[in-house]
Coordinates of C-alpha atoms and ligand atoms in Angstrom, one line a residue:
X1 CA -11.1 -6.7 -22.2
X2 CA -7.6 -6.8 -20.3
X3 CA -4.4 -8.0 -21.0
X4 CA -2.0 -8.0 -17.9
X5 CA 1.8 -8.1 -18.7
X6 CA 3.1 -9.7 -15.8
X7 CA 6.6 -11.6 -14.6
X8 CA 6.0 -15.1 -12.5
X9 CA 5.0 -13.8 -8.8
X10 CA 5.8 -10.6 -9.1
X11 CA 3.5 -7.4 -8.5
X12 CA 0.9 -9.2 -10.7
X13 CA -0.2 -11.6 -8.7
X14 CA -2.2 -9.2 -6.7
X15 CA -4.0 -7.8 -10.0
X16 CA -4.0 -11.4 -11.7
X17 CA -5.7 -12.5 -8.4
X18 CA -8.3 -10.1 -8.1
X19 CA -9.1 -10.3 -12.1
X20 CA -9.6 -13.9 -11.3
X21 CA -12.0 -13.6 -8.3
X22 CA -14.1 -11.1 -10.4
X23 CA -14.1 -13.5 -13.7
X24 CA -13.4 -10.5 -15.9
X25 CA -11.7 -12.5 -19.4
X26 CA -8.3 -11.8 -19.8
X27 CA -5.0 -12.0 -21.2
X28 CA -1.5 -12.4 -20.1
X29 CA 1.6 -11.5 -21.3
X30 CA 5.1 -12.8 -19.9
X31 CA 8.0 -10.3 -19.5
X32 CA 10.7 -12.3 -18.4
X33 CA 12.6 -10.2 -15.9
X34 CA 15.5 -11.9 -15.9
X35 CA 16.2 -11.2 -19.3
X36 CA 15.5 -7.6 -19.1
X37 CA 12.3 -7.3 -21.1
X38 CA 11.2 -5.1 -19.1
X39 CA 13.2 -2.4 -20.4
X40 CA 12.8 -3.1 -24.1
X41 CA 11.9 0.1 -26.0
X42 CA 8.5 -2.0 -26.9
X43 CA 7.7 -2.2 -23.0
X44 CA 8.9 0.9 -22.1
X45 CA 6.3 2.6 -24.6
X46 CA 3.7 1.1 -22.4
X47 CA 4.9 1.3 -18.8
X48 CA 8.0 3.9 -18.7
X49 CA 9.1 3.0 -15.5
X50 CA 10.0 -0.6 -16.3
X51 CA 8.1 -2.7 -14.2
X52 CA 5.4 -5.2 -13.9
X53 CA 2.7 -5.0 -13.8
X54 CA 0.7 -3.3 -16.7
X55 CA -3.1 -3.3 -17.2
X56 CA -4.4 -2.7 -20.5
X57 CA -7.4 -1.5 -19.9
X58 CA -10.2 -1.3 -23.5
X59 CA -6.4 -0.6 -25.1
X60 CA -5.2 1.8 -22.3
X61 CA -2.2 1.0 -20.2
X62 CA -2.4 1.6 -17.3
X63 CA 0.7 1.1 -14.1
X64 CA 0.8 0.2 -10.3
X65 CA -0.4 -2.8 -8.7
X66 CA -2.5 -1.0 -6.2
X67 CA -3.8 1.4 -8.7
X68 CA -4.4 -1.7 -11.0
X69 CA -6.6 -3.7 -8.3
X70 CA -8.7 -1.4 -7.0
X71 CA -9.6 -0.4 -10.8
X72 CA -10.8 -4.3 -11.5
X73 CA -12.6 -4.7 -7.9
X74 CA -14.3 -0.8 -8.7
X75 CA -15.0 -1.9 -12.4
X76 CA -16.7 -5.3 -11.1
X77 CA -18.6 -4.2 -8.4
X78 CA -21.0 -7.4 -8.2
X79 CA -17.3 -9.3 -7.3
X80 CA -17.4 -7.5 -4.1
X81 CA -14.0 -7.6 -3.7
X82 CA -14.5 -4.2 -1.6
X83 CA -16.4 -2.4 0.6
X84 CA -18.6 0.2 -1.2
X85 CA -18.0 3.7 -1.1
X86 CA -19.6 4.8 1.7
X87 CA -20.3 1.3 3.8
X88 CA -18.9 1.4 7.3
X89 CA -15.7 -0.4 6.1
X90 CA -14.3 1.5 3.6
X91 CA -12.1 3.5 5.1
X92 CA -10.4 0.9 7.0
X93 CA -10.2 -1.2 3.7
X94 CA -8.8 1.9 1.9
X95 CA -6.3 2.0 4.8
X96 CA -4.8 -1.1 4.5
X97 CA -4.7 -0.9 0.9
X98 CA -2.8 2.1 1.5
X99 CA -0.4 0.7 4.0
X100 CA 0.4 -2.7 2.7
X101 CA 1.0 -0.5 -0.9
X102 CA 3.1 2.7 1.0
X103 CA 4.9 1.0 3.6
X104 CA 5.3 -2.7 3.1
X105 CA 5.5 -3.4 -0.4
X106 CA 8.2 -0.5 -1.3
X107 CA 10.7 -1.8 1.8
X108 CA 10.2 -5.4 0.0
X109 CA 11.4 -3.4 -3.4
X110 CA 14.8 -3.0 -1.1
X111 CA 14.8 -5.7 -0.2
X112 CA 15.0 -7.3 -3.7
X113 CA 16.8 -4.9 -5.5
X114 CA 18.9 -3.2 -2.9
X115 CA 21.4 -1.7 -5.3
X116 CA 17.9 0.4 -7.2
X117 CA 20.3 3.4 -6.3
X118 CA 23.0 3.0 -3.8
X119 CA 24.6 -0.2 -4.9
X120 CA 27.6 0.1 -2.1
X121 CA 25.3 0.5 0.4
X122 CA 23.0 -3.1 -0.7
X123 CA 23.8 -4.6 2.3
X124 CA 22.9 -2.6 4.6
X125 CA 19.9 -1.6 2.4
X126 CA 18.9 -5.4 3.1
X127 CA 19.3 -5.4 6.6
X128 CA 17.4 -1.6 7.3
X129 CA 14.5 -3.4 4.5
X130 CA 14.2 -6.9 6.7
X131 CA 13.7 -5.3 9.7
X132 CA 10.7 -2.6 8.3
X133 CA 9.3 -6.1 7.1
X134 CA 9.2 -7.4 10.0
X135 CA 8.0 -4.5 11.6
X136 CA 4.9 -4.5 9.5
X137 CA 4.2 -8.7 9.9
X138 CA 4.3 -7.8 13.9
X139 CA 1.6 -5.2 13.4
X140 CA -0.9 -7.0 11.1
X141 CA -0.3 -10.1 13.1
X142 CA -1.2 -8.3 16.1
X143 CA -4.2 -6.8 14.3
X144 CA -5.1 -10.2 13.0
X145 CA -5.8 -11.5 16.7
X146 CA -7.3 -8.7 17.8
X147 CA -10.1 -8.8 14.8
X148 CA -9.2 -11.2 12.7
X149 CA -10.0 -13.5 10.3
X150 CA -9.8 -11.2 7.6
X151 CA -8.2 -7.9 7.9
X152 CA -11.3 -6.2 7.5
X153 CA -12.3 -9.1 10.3
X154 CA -15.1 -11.9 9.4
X155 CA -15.0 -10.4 5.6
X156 CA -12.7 -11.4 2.6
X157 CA -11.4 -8.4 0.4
X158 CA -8.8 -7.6 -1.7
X159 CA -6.8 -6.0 0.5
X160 CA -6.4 -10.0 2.2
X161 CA -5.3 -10.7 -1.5
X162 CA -2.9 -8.1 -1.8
X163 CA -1.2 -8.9 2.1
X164 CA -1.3 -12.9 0.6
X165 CA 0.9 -11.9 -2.4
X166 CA 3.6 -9.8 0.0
X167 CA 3.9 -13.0 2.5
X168 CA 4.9 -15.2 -0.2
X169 CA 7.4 -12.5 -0.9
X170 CA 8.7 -13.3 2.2
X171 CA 8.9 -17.3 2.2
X172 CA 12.9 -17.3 1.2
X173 CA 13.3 -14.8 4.1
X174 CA 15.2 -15.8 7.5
X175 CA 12.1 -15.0 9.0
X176 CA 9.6 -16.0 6.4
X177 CA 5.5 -14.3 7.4
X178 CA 4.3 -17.6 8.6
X179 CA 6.5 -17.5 11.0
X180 CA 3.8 -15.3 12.7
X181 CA 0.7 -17.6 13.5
X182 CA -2.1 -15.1 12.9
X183 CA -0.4 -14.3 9.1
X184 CA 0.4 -18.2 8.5
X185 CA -3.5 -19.0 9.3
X186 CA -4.8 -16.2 7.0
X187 CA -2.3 -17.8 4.3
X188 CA -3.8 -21.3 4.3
X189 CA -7.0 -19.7 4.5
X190 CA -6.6 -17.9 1.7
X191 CA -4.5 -20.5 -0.3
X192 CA -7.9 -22.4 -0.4
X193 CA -9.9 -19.8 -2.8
X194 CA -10.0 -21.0 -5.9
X195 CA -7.7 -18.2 -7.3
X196 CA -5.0 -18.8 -5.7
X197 CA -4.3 -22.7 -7.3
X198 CA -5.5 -21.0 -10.6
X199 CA -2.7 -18.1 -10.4
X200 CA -0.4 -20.6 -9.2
X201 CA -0.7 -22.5 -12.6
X202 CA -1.1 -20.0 -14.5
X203 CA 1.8 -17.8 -13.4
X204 CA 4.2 -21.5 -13.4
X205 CA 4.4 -20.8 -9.6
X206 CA 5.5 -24.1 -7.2
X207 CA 7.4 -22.6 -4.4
X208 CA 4.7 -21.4 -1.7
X209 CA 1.8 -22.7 -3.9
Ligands
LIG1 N1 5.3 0.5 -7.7 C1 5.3 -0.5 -8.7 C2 6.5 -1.4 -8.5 C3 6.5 -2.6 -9.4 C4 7.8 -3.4 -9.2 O1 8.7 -3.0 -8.5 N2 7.9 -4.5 -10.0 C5 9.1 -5.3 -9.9 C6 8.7 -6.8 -9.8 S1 7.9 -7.1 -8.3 C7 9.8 -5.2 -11.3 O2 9.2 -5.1 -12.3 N3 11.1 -5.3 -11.2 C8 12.0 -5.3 -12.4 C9 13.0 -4.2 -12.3 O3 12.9 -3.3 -11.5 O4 13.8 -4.1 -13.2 C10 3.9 -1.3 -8.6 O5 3.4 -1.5 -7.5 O6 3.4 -1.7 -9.7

């Protein structure tokens, strides 16, 4: 059994997503952000860093959105939300996972909290962050053409979950990642799995739904 702690769009959606596509039962928890709940002493005993998400998994909590997804797409293999260890496309799905997770999501954390640790320098924090993102919607969308639909090409994985969950990141941008055609197609692809209107209502989520 899980139970997902999670705040309305944020790093969740990615884990919420896949536990949806594999029809694992679940539970959610709200943290409302705004309020601070995520650094209550009651939340902090489960995920010491202070963020969302956290998986409990059979009573174990365990942090990092990546982490977290790959865990429910390895634990529900029949999903086939990945490639299998070993199939031809495994290491180019473990790559994007990586990169979407080491180099686009963190310059999005800037990007939203640009005072984290230099708060005199937030603005140009914001700038240095808008540019790495869209630095990184030039490259997929480039790869996209080249072998799209999918980033792993004609097939659907969760790494095309986890890239849908960074775009809508972006939709309040000046340059939001539709503005890229090979990115906005992928998005209304996507946006027709039936996850996505079920994390949209679950999670209270209208803008970009
Ligand atoms: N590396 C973490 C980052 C999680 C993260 O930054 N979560 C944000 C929301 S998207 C958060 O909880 N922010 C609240 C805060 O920093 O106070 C992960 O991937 O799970």
């Amino acid at each position: 059994m899980y139970t997902l702690y999670y705040a309305p769009g944020s790093a969740n959606l990615v884990v919420h997503l896949a536990l949806l596509e594999v029809g694992a039962p679940f539970d959610l928890k709200k943290i409302d952000i705004e309020k601070g709940e995520q650094r209550s002493p009651a939340y902090l005993a489960i995920n010491p860093h202070g963020v969302v998400p956290t998986l409990m998994v059979d009573g174990q909590p365990c942090m990092e959105a990546v982490a977290l997804a790959l865990l429910v797409a390895e634990r529900h293999p029949e999903a086939n939300l990945a490639p299998a260890p070993g199939s031809a496309q495994r290491a180019p799905f473990l790559q994007w996972m990586a990169y979407l997770a080491n180099t686009l999501q963190p310059v999005f954390r800037q990007w939203f909290f640009p005072a984290d640790h230099l708060p005199e320098a937030s603005e140009a924090i914001k700038a240095n962050a808008r540019i790495g993102i869209e630095k990184c919607w030039d490259y997929i969308d480039a790869h996209l053409a080249k072998t799209g639909p999918y980033l792993l090409g004609e097939r659907f994985s969760l790494a095309d979950l986890y890239l849908l969950m960074l775009m809508r990141w972006a939709r309040n941008m000046p340059k939001p990642a539709t503005s890229w055609p090979q990115l906005a197609a992928l998005a209304t692809r996507l946006k027709t799995r039936p996850s996505w209107n079920k994390v949209c209502e679950a999670e209270g989520l209208v803008e970009w739904a």
